[in-house]
XYZ file of N, CA and C in Angstrom:
735
model
N 114.637 113.769 88.284
C 114.798 113.620 89.819
C 114.850 111.850 89.997
N 116.102 111.811 90.489
C 116.136 110.072 90.653
C 117.442 109.566 90.901
N 117.139 108.181 90.897
C 118.664 107.754 91.013
C 119.472 107.614 89.851
N 120.606 107.933 90.184
C 121.539 108.502 88.616
C 121.451 107.446 87.539
N 121.484 106.474 88.398
C 121.647 104.680 87.217
C 120.968 104.563 87.036
N 119.577 105.003 87.264
C 118.099 104.262 86.422
C 117.965 105.387 85.410
N 118.733 106.845 84.829
C 118.570 107.644 83.849
C 119.148 106.631 82.674
N 118.697 106.960 81.698
C 119.257 106.353 80.206
C 120.350 107.125 79.348
N 121.157 106.839 78.713
C 122.260 107.792 77.763
C 121.263 108.478 77.680
N 120.294 108.622 76.765
C 119.548 109.185 76.320
C 119.055 110.304 77.090
N 118.350 110.109 77.663
C 117.663 111.189 78.679
C 119.366 111.987 79.401
N 120.741 111.328 79.721
C 121.235 112.374 80.090
C 122.221 113.013 79.144
N 121.752 112.848 77.627
C 122.532 113.402 76.299
C 121.408 114.549 76.127
N 119.773 114.285 76.567
C 119.149 115.617 76.232
C 119.290 116.539 77.305
N 119.467 116.375 78.187
C 119.729 117.180 79.303
C 121.405 118.299 79.190
N 122.376 117.447 78.778
C 123.450 118.082 78.324
C 123.724 118.712 77.287
N 122.139 118.671 76.466
C 122.124 119.490 75.176
C 121.510 120.830 75.469
N 120.704 120.611 76.472
C 120.312 122.157 77.084
C 120.956 122.702 77.485
N 121.455 122.365 78.947
C 122.386 122.962 79.795
C 123.437 123.168 79.805
N 124.310 122.580 78.995
C 125.545 122.773 78.359
C 125.399 123.257 77.208
N 125.209 122.783 76.214
C 125.109 122.670 74.589
C 124.564 123.658 74.356
N 123.537 124.306 74.635
C 122.552 124.834 74.599
C 123.476 126.413 74.648
N 124.037 126.505 75.934
C 125.406 128.038 76.138
C 126.004 127.535 75.217
N 126.951 126.598 74.998
C 127.821 126.708 73.918
C 127.396 127.177 72.497
N 126.008 126.787 71.913
C 126.081 127.386 70.834
C 125.430 128.991 71.353
N 124.906 129.033 72.113
C 124.410 130.705 72.034
C 125.616 131.526 72.071
N 126.308 130.686 72.788
C 128.036 131.773 73.143
C 128.932 131.745 71.543
N 128.871 130.983 71.012
C 129.099 131.054 69.532
C 128.910 131.718 68.940
N 127.389 131.681 69.012
C 126.219 132.832 68.161
C 126.783 134.618 68.486
N 126.990 134.435 69.612
C 126.724 135.916 70.089
C 128.463 136.381 70.255
N 129.514 135.387 70.362
C 130.746 136.022 70.958
C 131.572 136.527 69.813
N 131.471 136.567 68.172
C 132.200 137.142 67.112
C 131.876 138.728 67.131
N 130.213 139.314 67.459
C 130.305 140.753 67.539
C 130.910 141.520 68.682
N 131.180 140.598 70.084
C 131.328 140.937 71.026
C 132.686 141.357 71.077
N 133.953 140.232 70.747
C 135.131 140.419 69.806
C 135.395 141.247 69.327
N 134.869 141.674 68.250
C 134.709 142.626 67.202
C 134.630 144.158 68.355
N 133.733 144.201 68.895
C 133.314 145.388 69.778
C 134.577 145.740 70.968
N 134.747 145.000 71.198
C 135.638 144.360 72.281
C 135.174 145.022 73.528
N 133.866 144.361 73.814
C 133.153 144.748 74.905
C 131.535 143.444 74.944
N 131.501 143.307 76.025
C 130.694 142.103 76.178
C 130.259 141.418 77.296
N 129.532 140.799 78.061
C 129.069 140.221 79.087
C 128.230 138.950 79.471
N 128.559 137.785 79.340
C 127.770 136.450 79.421
C 127.592 136.379 80.546
N 126.686 136.197 81.099
C 126.026 135.969 82.614
C 125.060 134.480 82.679
N 126.265 133.552 83.279
C 125.647 131.715 82.969
C 125.293 131.545 83.895
N 123.472 131.326 84.109
C 122.838 130.929 84.958
C 123.379 129.504 85.405
N 124.060 128.877 86.395
C 124.376 128.049 86.643
C 123.626 127.349 88.109
N 124.157 126.903 88.599
C 123.514 125.955 89.982
C 124.451 125.819 90.992
N 123.710 126.460 92.473
C 125.173 125.694 93.762
C 125.410 124.309 93.676
N 124.451 123.592 92.455
C 124.672 122.341 92.313
C 126.070 122.101 91.166
N 126.644 123.393 90.840
C 127.616 123.560 90.324
C 128.987 123.390 90.833
N 128.423 123.507 92.039
C 129.585 123.624 92.838
C 129.948 122.459 94.064
N 128.842 121.843 94.383
C 128.363 120.801 95.236
C 127.807 119.602 94.724
N 127.578 118.735 95.187
C 126.612 117.609 94.684
C 125.537 117.108 95.734
N 124.410 116.672 95.597
C 123.601 115.839 96.325
C 123.030 114.987 95.844
N 122.748 113.804 96.526
C 121.937 112.435 95.615
C 120.633 113.191 95.089
N 120.643 112.100 94.059
C 119.362 111.845 93.204
C 119.461 112.924 92.064
N 120.079 113.778 92.062
C 120.358 115.121 90.859
C 121.876 114.851 90.221
N 122.316 113.727 90.187
C 123.582 113.444 89.293
C 123.722 114.078 88.198
N 123.059 113.445 87.110
C 123.232 114.241 85.553
C 122.949 116.037 85.969
N 122.282 116.072 86.588
C 122.003 117.569 86.389
C 123.047 118.372 86.912
N 123.992 118.103 88.147
C 124.500 118.272 88.857
C 125.943 118.290 87.724
N 126.366 117.357 86.893
C 127.502 116.888 86.355
C 127.014 118.168 85.111
N 126.090 118.166 84.226
C 125.901 119.411 83.594
C 126.210 121.129 84.031
N 125.692 121.427 85.450
C 126.164 122.500 85.691
C 127.464 122.564 85.931
N 128.194 121.603 86.718
C 129.468 121.819 86.688
C 130.330 121.285 85.263
N 130.027 121.199 84.336
C 130.443 121.258 83.001
C 130.576 123.277 82.540
N 129.016 123.609 82.803
C 128.823 125.009 82.550
C 129.608 126.174 83.200
N 129.770 125.502 85.069
C 130.980 126.170 85.279
C 132.420 126.332 85.033
N 132.850 124.846 84.210
C 134.403 124.867 83.740
C 134.255 125.849 82.113
N 133.096 125.887 81.653
C 133.101 126.350 80.477
C 133.264 127.739 80.523
N 132.469 128.643 81.367
C 132.391 129.989 81.736
C 133.699 130.429 82.496
N 134.295 129.406 83.260
C 135.548 130.277 83.820
C 136.397 130.237 82.463
N 136.590 128.993 81.914
C 137.655 128.778 81.091
C 137.424 130.354 79.929
N 135.832 130.533 79.562
C 135.850 131.478 78.249
C 136.488 132.945 79.179
N 136.005 133.247 80.416
C 136.763 133.838 81.198
C 138.164 134.226 80.689
N 138.792 133.321 80.595
C 140.152 133.278 80.794
C 140.555 133.933 79.559
N 140.080 133.132 78.595
C 140.408 133.231 76.906
C 139.827 134.668 76.339
N 138.457 135.422 76.596
C 138.157 136.508 76.068
C 138.387 137.628 76.917
N 138.516 137.208 78.207
C 138.600 138.707 79.122
C 139.413 139.442 78.577
N 140.774 139.178 78.064
C 141.627 140.102 77.596
C 140.892 140.910 76.668
N 140.144 140.562 76.007
C 139.373 141.199 74.967
C 138.348 142.232 75.033
N 138.002 142.357 76.284
C 136.817 143.042 76.990
C 135.852 142.521 77.235
N 135.684 140.857 76.791
C 134.718 140.553 77.543
C 134.583 139.409 78.706
N 133.583 139.584 79.456
C 133.375 139.105 80.594
C 132.537 137.795 80.330
N 132.910 136.960 81.525
C 131.717 135.869 81.616
C 131.971 135.362 82.921
N 130.521 135.335 83.562
C 130.428 135.156 85.119
C 129.345 134.255 85.042
N 129.310 133.340 86.289
C 128.392 132.477 86.425
C 127.282 133.421 87.890
N 126.037 132.488 87.771
C 125.026 133.089 89.398
C 124.509 131.583 89.429
N 124.828 131.479 90.851
C 124.831 129.845 91.525
C 123.397 130.413 92.148
N 122.385 129.705 91.935
C 121.163 129.557 92.331
C 121.182 128.667 93.565
N 120.361 129.058 94.777
C 119.920 127.617 95.359
C 118.724 127.682 95.197
N 117.943 126.568 95.625
C 116.877 126.246 95.841
C 115.935 127.465 95.829
N 114.847 127.201 94.492
C 113.724 128.487 94.755
C 111.977 127.869 94.411
N 111.355 128.157 94.614
C 110.338 127.650 94.420
C 109.780 127.965 93.091
N 110.164 127.581 92.183
C 109.883 127.424 90.678
C 109.254 125.982 90.229
N 109.117 126.272 88.820
C 108.312 125.279 88.201
C 109.771 124.151 87.934
N 110.876 124.145 88.287
C 111.697 123.546 88.040
C 111.631 121.915 88.655
N 111.356 121.817 89.781
C 111.055 120.318 90.519
C 109.618 119.592 89.591
N 108.869 120.572 89.268
C 107.606 119.476 88.709
C 107.847 119.153 86.970
N 109.156 120.150 86.266
C 108.912 119.482 84.882
C 110.452 118.238 84.999
N 110.844 118.419 86.139
C 112.289 117.598 86.219
C 111.978 116.093 85.775
N 112.898 115.669 84.863
C 112.719 114.354 84.251
C 112.837 113.222 85.353
N 112.083 111.750 84.945
C 111.961 110.736 85.949
C 113.047 109.920 85.242
N 113.542 108.888 85.963
C 114.429 107.778 85.345
C 113.418 107.265 84.324
N 114.285 106.899 83.201
C 113.135 105.998 82.266
C 113.630 104.531 82.488
N 114.249 104.184 83.483
C 114.504 102.731 83.357
C 113.823 102.295 84.467
N 112.575 101.805 84.756
C 111.850 101.736 85.894
C 112.548 100.210 86.659
N 113.145 99.539 85.685
C 113.800 98.039 86.470
C 114.734 98.366 87.333
N 115.483 99.187 86.606
C 116.841 100.041 87.475
C 116.333 100.692 89.119
N 115.161 101.156 88.650
C 114.964 101.922 90.125
C 114.085 100.686 90.967
N 113.334 100.007 90.378
C 112.778 99.311 91.134
C 114.368 98.187 91.696
N 115.093 97.487 91.022
C 116.106 96.815 91.559
C 116.533 97.435 93.046
N 116.398 99.099 93.523
C 117.238 99.559 94.464
C 116.118 99.253 95.838
N 114.778 98.104 95.664
C 114.175 97.802 96.783
C 113.648 99.058 97.493
N 114.012 98.846 98.677
C 113.341 99.700 99.998
C 113.439 101.186 99.528
N 115.113 101.509 98.981
C 115.605 102.646 98.504
C 114.693 103.295 96.951
N 113.785 102.564 96.670
C 113.652 103.027 95.919
C 112.880 104.575 95.526
N 111.820 104.565 96.697
C 111.343 105.986 96.168
C 112.308 107.108 97.460
N 113.134 106.648 97.740
C 114.441 107.727 98.303
C 114.077 108.977 97.818
N 114.312 109.041 96.347
C 114.038 110.619 95.958
C 113.150 111.367 96.454
N 111.793 110.276 96.088
C 110.689 111.591 95.937
C 110.583 111.908 97.723
N 111.031 111.138 98.609
C 110.943 111.200 99.900
C 111.773 112.650 100.387
N 112.651 112.657 99.557
C 114.016 113.513 100.129
C 113.622 115.086 99.269
N 112.849 115.125 98.384
C 112.549 116.100 97.589
C 111.020 116.728 98.037
N 110.215 115.830 98.692
C 108.860 116.299 99.555
C 109.164 117.010 100.530
N 110.314 117.101 101.030
C 110.689 117.947 102.156
C 110.721 119.149 101.588
N 111.760 119.070 100.605
C 111.528 120.346 99.615
C 110.494 121.429 98.867
N 109.560 120.563 98.804
C 108.238 120.824 98.510
C 107.635 121.741 99.516
N 107.571 120.856 100.771
C 106.732 121.745 101.759
C 107.537 122.690 102.358
N 108.383 123.162 102.561
C 109.410 124.160 102.469
C 108.779 125.292 101.635
N 108.766 124.952 100.650
C 108.708 126.070 99.695
C 107.117 126.608 99.490
N 106.180 125.499 99.950
C 105.035 125.849 100.244
C 104.355 126.773 101.434
N 105.428 126.958 102.261
C 105.729 127.949 103.330
C 105.658 129.399 103.210
N 105.458 129.853 104.465
C 105.324 131.446 104.393
C 106.730 131.838 104.158
N 108.053 131.118 104.372
C 108.925 131.626 104.176
C 109.937 131.491 103.371
N 109.047 130.589 102.285
C 109.856 130.299 101.041
C 110.687 131.630 100.417
N 111.315 130.632 99.803
C 112.612 132.098 99.504
C 112.180 132.744 97.859
N 112.282 134.009 97.614
C 111.628 134.780 96.323
C 112.503 134.241 95.298
N 112.111 134.076 94.538
C 112.667 133.607 92.744
C 113.509 134.980 92.466
N 112.376 136.013 93.007
C 112.944 136.959 91.870
C 114.433 137.665 92.501
N 115.041 137.418 93.586
C 116.027 137.137 94.083
C 117.432 136.674 92.771
N 116.806 136.133 92.080
C 118.472 135.528 91.135
C 118.096 136.860 90.365
N 117.042 137.257 89.613
C 116.946 138.083 88.826
C 117.727 139.636 89.261
N 117.566 139.603 90.571
C 117.873 141.120 91.060
C 119.497 140.722 90.930
N 120.118 139.554 91.309
C 121.519 139.282 91.308
C 122.283 139.276 89.844
N 121.486 138.906 88.485
C 121.572 139.325 87.184
C 121.443 140.355 86.904
N 120.570 141.201 87.388
C 120.313 142.721 86.762
C 121.288 143.626 87.877
N 121.870 143.165 88.767
C 123.205 143.701 89.631
C 124.299 143.312 88.914
N 124.764 142.438 88.370
C 125.917 141.992 87.351
C 126.159 142.931 86.394
N 124.164 142.865 85.456
C 124.450 143.736 84.124
C 125.320 145.145 84.496
N 124.984 145.631 85.327
C 125.134 147.248 85.959
C 126.147 147.299 86.785
N 127.079 146.282 87.253
C 128.164 146.680 87.691
C 128.892 147.220 86.713
N 130.373 147.878 87.062
C 131.195 148.676 85.890
C 131.781 147.076 85.532
N 132.508 147.144 84.355
C 133.356 146.106 83.916
C 134.913 145.968 84.850
N 134.907 144.802 84.406
C 136.118 144.534 85.747
C 136.092 144.225 87.187
N 134.686 144.781 87.316
C 134.648 144.808 88.707
C 133.518 143.411 89.064
N 133.125 142.866 88.476
C 132.060 141.531 88.337
C 132.606 140.222 89.163
N 132.453 139.420 89.908
C 132.760 138.108 90.320
C 132.941 137.488 90.037
N 133.701 136.070 89.735
C 133.584 135.051 88.429
C 132.398 134.462 88.980
N 131.616 134.437 90.382
C 130.763 133.667 90.892
C 130.197 134.103 91.709
N 128.802 134.586 91.558
C 127.598 134.874 92.586
C 126.555 133.991 93.410
N 126.516 133.686 94.447
C 125.769 132.742 95.346
C 124.410 133.342 95.390
N 123.247 132.850 95.201
C 121.970 133.092 95.327
C 121.035 132.355 96.235
N 120.787 132.496 97.411
C 120.443 131.863 98.572
C 121.272 131.675 99.320
N 119.982 131.270 100.748
C 120.548 131.262 101.584
C 121.175 129.643 102.373
N 120.310 128.806 101.311
C 120.588 127.440 101.812
C 121.862 126.783 100.535
N 122.497 127.899 99.834
C 124.252 127.426 99.297
C 124.857 128.403 99.785
N 124.782 129.059 100.915
C 125.777 129.899 101.509
C 127.380 128.982 101.538
N 127.191 127.586 102.041
C 128.072 126.952 101.761
C 129.116 127.032 100.458
N 128.139 126.967 99.692
C 129.154 127.465 98.258
C 130.193 128.293 98.336
N 129.269 129.854 98.739
C 130.075 130.975 98.868
C 131.171 131.014 99.566
N 131.648 130.062 100.696
C 132.236 129.981 101.258
C 133.681 129.278 100.744
N 132.722 127.993 99.959
C 133.758 127.535 98.745
C 134.733 128.483 97.851
N 133.681 129.245 97.253
C 134.246 129.684 96.156
C 135.123 131.067 96.847
N 135.101 131.333 98.023
C 136.032 132.446 98.795
C 137.248 131.747 99.190
N 137.148 130.736 99.341
C 138.009 130.141 100.600
C 139.486 129.024 99.352
N 138.788 128.276 98.350
C 139.065 127.276 97.779
C 138.696 127.902 96.347
N 138.503 128.513 95.724
C 139.250 129.006 94.069
C 140.124 129.561 93.714
N 141.018 128.808 92.956
C 141.977 128.719 92.314
C 142.563 129.990 91.591
N 143.297 131.360 91.607
C 143.596 131.741 90.821
C 144.182 131.218 89.651
N 143.430 131.132 88.454
C 143.797 130.196 87.486
C 144.625 131.211 86.523
N 144.586 132.360 86.420
C 145.956 133.452 85.586
C 146.888 132.986 86.454
N 147.471 133.050 87.887
C 148.459 133.040 88.607
C 149.184 131.681 88.487
N 148.337 130.900 88.358
C 148.764 129.012 88.416
C 149.182 128.848 86.683
N 148.218 129.014 85.570
C 148.416 128.725 84.605
C 148.946 129.561 83.919
N 148.525 131.074 83.741
C 149.217 132.463 83.071
C 148.050 133.140 82.598
N 148.181 133.976 81.674
C 147.491 134.884 81.327
C 147.885 135.976 80.287
N 146.837 136.306 79.366
C 147.432 137.400 78.416
C 147.261 138.711 79.262
N 148.302 139.452 78.760
C 148.703 140.932 79.161
C 148.986 141.861 78.511
N 148.667 143.088 78.692
C 148.505 143.873 77.207
C 150.566 144.353 77.452
N 150.790 144.629 76.589
C 151.744 145.171 76.238
C 151.880 146.376 75.849
N 153.265 147.314 75.829
C 152.930 148.672 75.482
C 153.464 149.028 74.181
N 153.088 148.076 72.933
C 153.026 147.905 72.020
C 151.592 148.474 71.525
N 150.953 148.041 72.598
C 149.387 147.721 71.869
C 149.058 146.647 71.917
N 149.588 145.474 72.005
C 149.429 143.957 71.656
C 149.192 143.432 72.970
N 149.390 141.858 72.609
C 149.071 141.098 73.834
C 150.016 140.073 74.029
N 150.597 139.766 74.895
C 151.452 138.729 75.242
C 150.965 138.093 76.692
N 151.689 136.754 76.240
C 151.110 135.731 77.447
C 152.109 135.704 78.750
N 151.894 135.493 79.877
C 152.799 135.430 81.125
C 152.630 134.570 82.065
N 153.823 133.500 81.740
C 153.479 132.453 82.373
C 152.750 132.324 83.712
N 152.481 131.155 84.493
C 152.046 131.319 85.574
C 152.770 130.113 86.280
N 152.966 129.487 87.550
C 153.423 129.038 88.323
C 154.115 127.803 87.509
N 152.550 126.931 86.892
C 153.131 125.407 86.371
C 154.038 125.629 85.186
N 153.908 126.317 84.312
C 154.587 126.123 83.036
C 155.776 126.397 83.689
N 156.228 127.379 84.535
C 157.888 127.841 84.496
C 158.203 126.471 85.599
N 157.323 125.843 86.196
C 157.795 124.674 87.039
C 158.334 123.518 86.065
N 157.516 123.290 85.072
C 157.336 122.398 84.130
C 158.831 123.082 83.262
N 158.580 123.972 83.163
C 159.538 124.440 81.678
C 161.316 123.832 82.568
N 161.628 124.460 84.095
C 162.231 124.455 84.602
C 162.903 122.718 85.012
N 162.065 122.072 85.131
C 161.833 120.847 85.493
C 161.649 120.377 86.806
N 160.939 121.461 87.513
C 160.593 121.277 88.785
C 159.248 120.248 88.774
N 159.211 119.887 90.196
C 157.916 119.041 90.475
C 156.932 119.931 91.362
N 155.697 120.236 90.896
C 155.177 121.046 91.760
C 153.433 120.462 92.606
N 153.597 120.279 93.601
C 152.347 119.420 93.965
C 151.737 120.595 94.943
N 150.298 120.721 94.713
C 149.731 121.885 94.807
C 148.286 120.650 95.979
N 147.903 121.346 97.015
C 147.085 120.509 97.939
C 146.697 121.248 98.723
N 145.368 121.849 98.740
C 144.183 122.345 98.975
C 144.924 123.391 99.676
N 145.762 124.538 98.520
C 146.104 125.357 98.690
C 145.073 126.413 98.229
N 145.510 127.481 98.727
C 144.470 129.103 98.140
C 145.186 129.929 97.610
N 145.933 129.661 96.206
C 146.277 130.785 95.369
C 146.144 131.873 95.292
N 144.839 132.255 95.350
C 144.201 133.508 95.180
C 145.036 134.613 96.396
N 145.147 134.063 97.840
C 145.797 134.268 98.751
C 147.135 135.191 98.396
N 146.871 136.159 98.318
C 148.210 136.962 97.906
C 149.786 136.302 98.814
N 149.441 136.410 100.270
C 150.518 135.704 101.157
C 151.270 134.330 100.814
N 150.204 133.331 100.236
C 150.343 132.519 99.784
C 151.601 132.754 98.452
N 151.648 133.465 97.640
C 151.659 133.838 96.436
C 153.585 134.338 96.597
N 153.244 135.053 97.719
C 154.353 135.619 98.226
C 155.436 134.851 99.047
N 155.023 133.768 99.296
C 155.711 132.854 99.983
C 156.544 131.444 98.988
N 155.236 131.532 97.940
C 155.656 130.443 96.814
C 156.889 130.730 95.798
N 156.849 132.169 95.364
C 158.087 132.361 94.366
C 159.128 132.314 95.078
N 159.345 133.183 95.676
C 161.326 132.706 96.134
C 161.111 131.300 96.014
N 160.775 130.269 96.827
C 160.888 128.940 97.130
C 160.975 128.362 95.549
N 160.380 128.500 94.958
C 160.187 128.308 93.204
C 161.612 128.771 92.671
N 161.599 129.717 93.118
C 163.005 130.500 92.294
C 164.645 129.669 92.498
N 164.516 128.824 93.740
C 165.599 128.245 94.282
C 165.534 126.727 94.431
N 164.420 126.357 94.223
C 164.027 124.721 94.764
C 163.684 124.089 94.080
N 164.380 122.110 93.730
C 163.814 121.453 92.677
C 162.773 120.784 92.574
N 162.322 120.953 94.214
C 160.563 120.256 94.374
C 160.288 121.385 95.278
N 158.969 120.932 95.191
C 158.341 121.888 96.696
C 156.976 120.958 96.788
N 156.241 120.504 97.613
C 155.534 120.039 97.922
C 154.059 120.785 99.177
N 153.692 121.399 98.760
C 152.646 122.071 99.585
C 151.038 121.240 99.811
N 151.204 121.416 101.528
C 149.843 120.641 102.001
C 148.983 121.191 102.501
N 147.789 121.285 102.767
C 147.009 121.538 103.540
C 147.438 121.775 105.217
N 147.495 123.729 105.251
C 148.170 123.782 106.756
C 149.251 124.815 106.413
N 149.970 124.208 104.952
C 151.575 125.189 104.888
C 151.052 126.774 104.482
């Protein structure tokens, strides 16, 4: 916890080695057996900071953003093989994470912020005070969310599960702004012969036919948007969608 500039590259690398590359290593170890069995589930513990950012946790948030991208990409690649990859996004809970959080290694950079040098400590002092109250959230809520995902029937699990009252804006972001990547880029679908075939999404179609497609704040997970978009793509040489269209 601290000014992002004041953490050394070595510190950032050490954090990514655990939060991101550690997940990559475990996934590579487990995935071959899951693919062979045709079933499996990865529950990645991300964070609300994997979808939104706060000051003074820059490298941590960056590692969780990377994890989110990895988990969703994996879902697209191995979902057709029966293996699911989902994320849990906890908010702030009273655990040892804050006591174990690293401090900036470059004291000179911290001092150069002058009156703002102690801003991270002031910000998180309020968090620690809230954690000491009787109304502090229960970390077991995260465990319950993970158990619920494990017990859910295959094919019914949400890509992202938010846990905690403080990160409900993330839930709204996931609901309203999450692009259906399969519709946009494409996805593998089963064939009548028992194999798999890649079905193009909107962007490959647009590129192949020389169309330019610009999407700005459009929820492609909304069937109404797709219903309106597809007929236009079939006849128009260009299409621009902006927020509110």
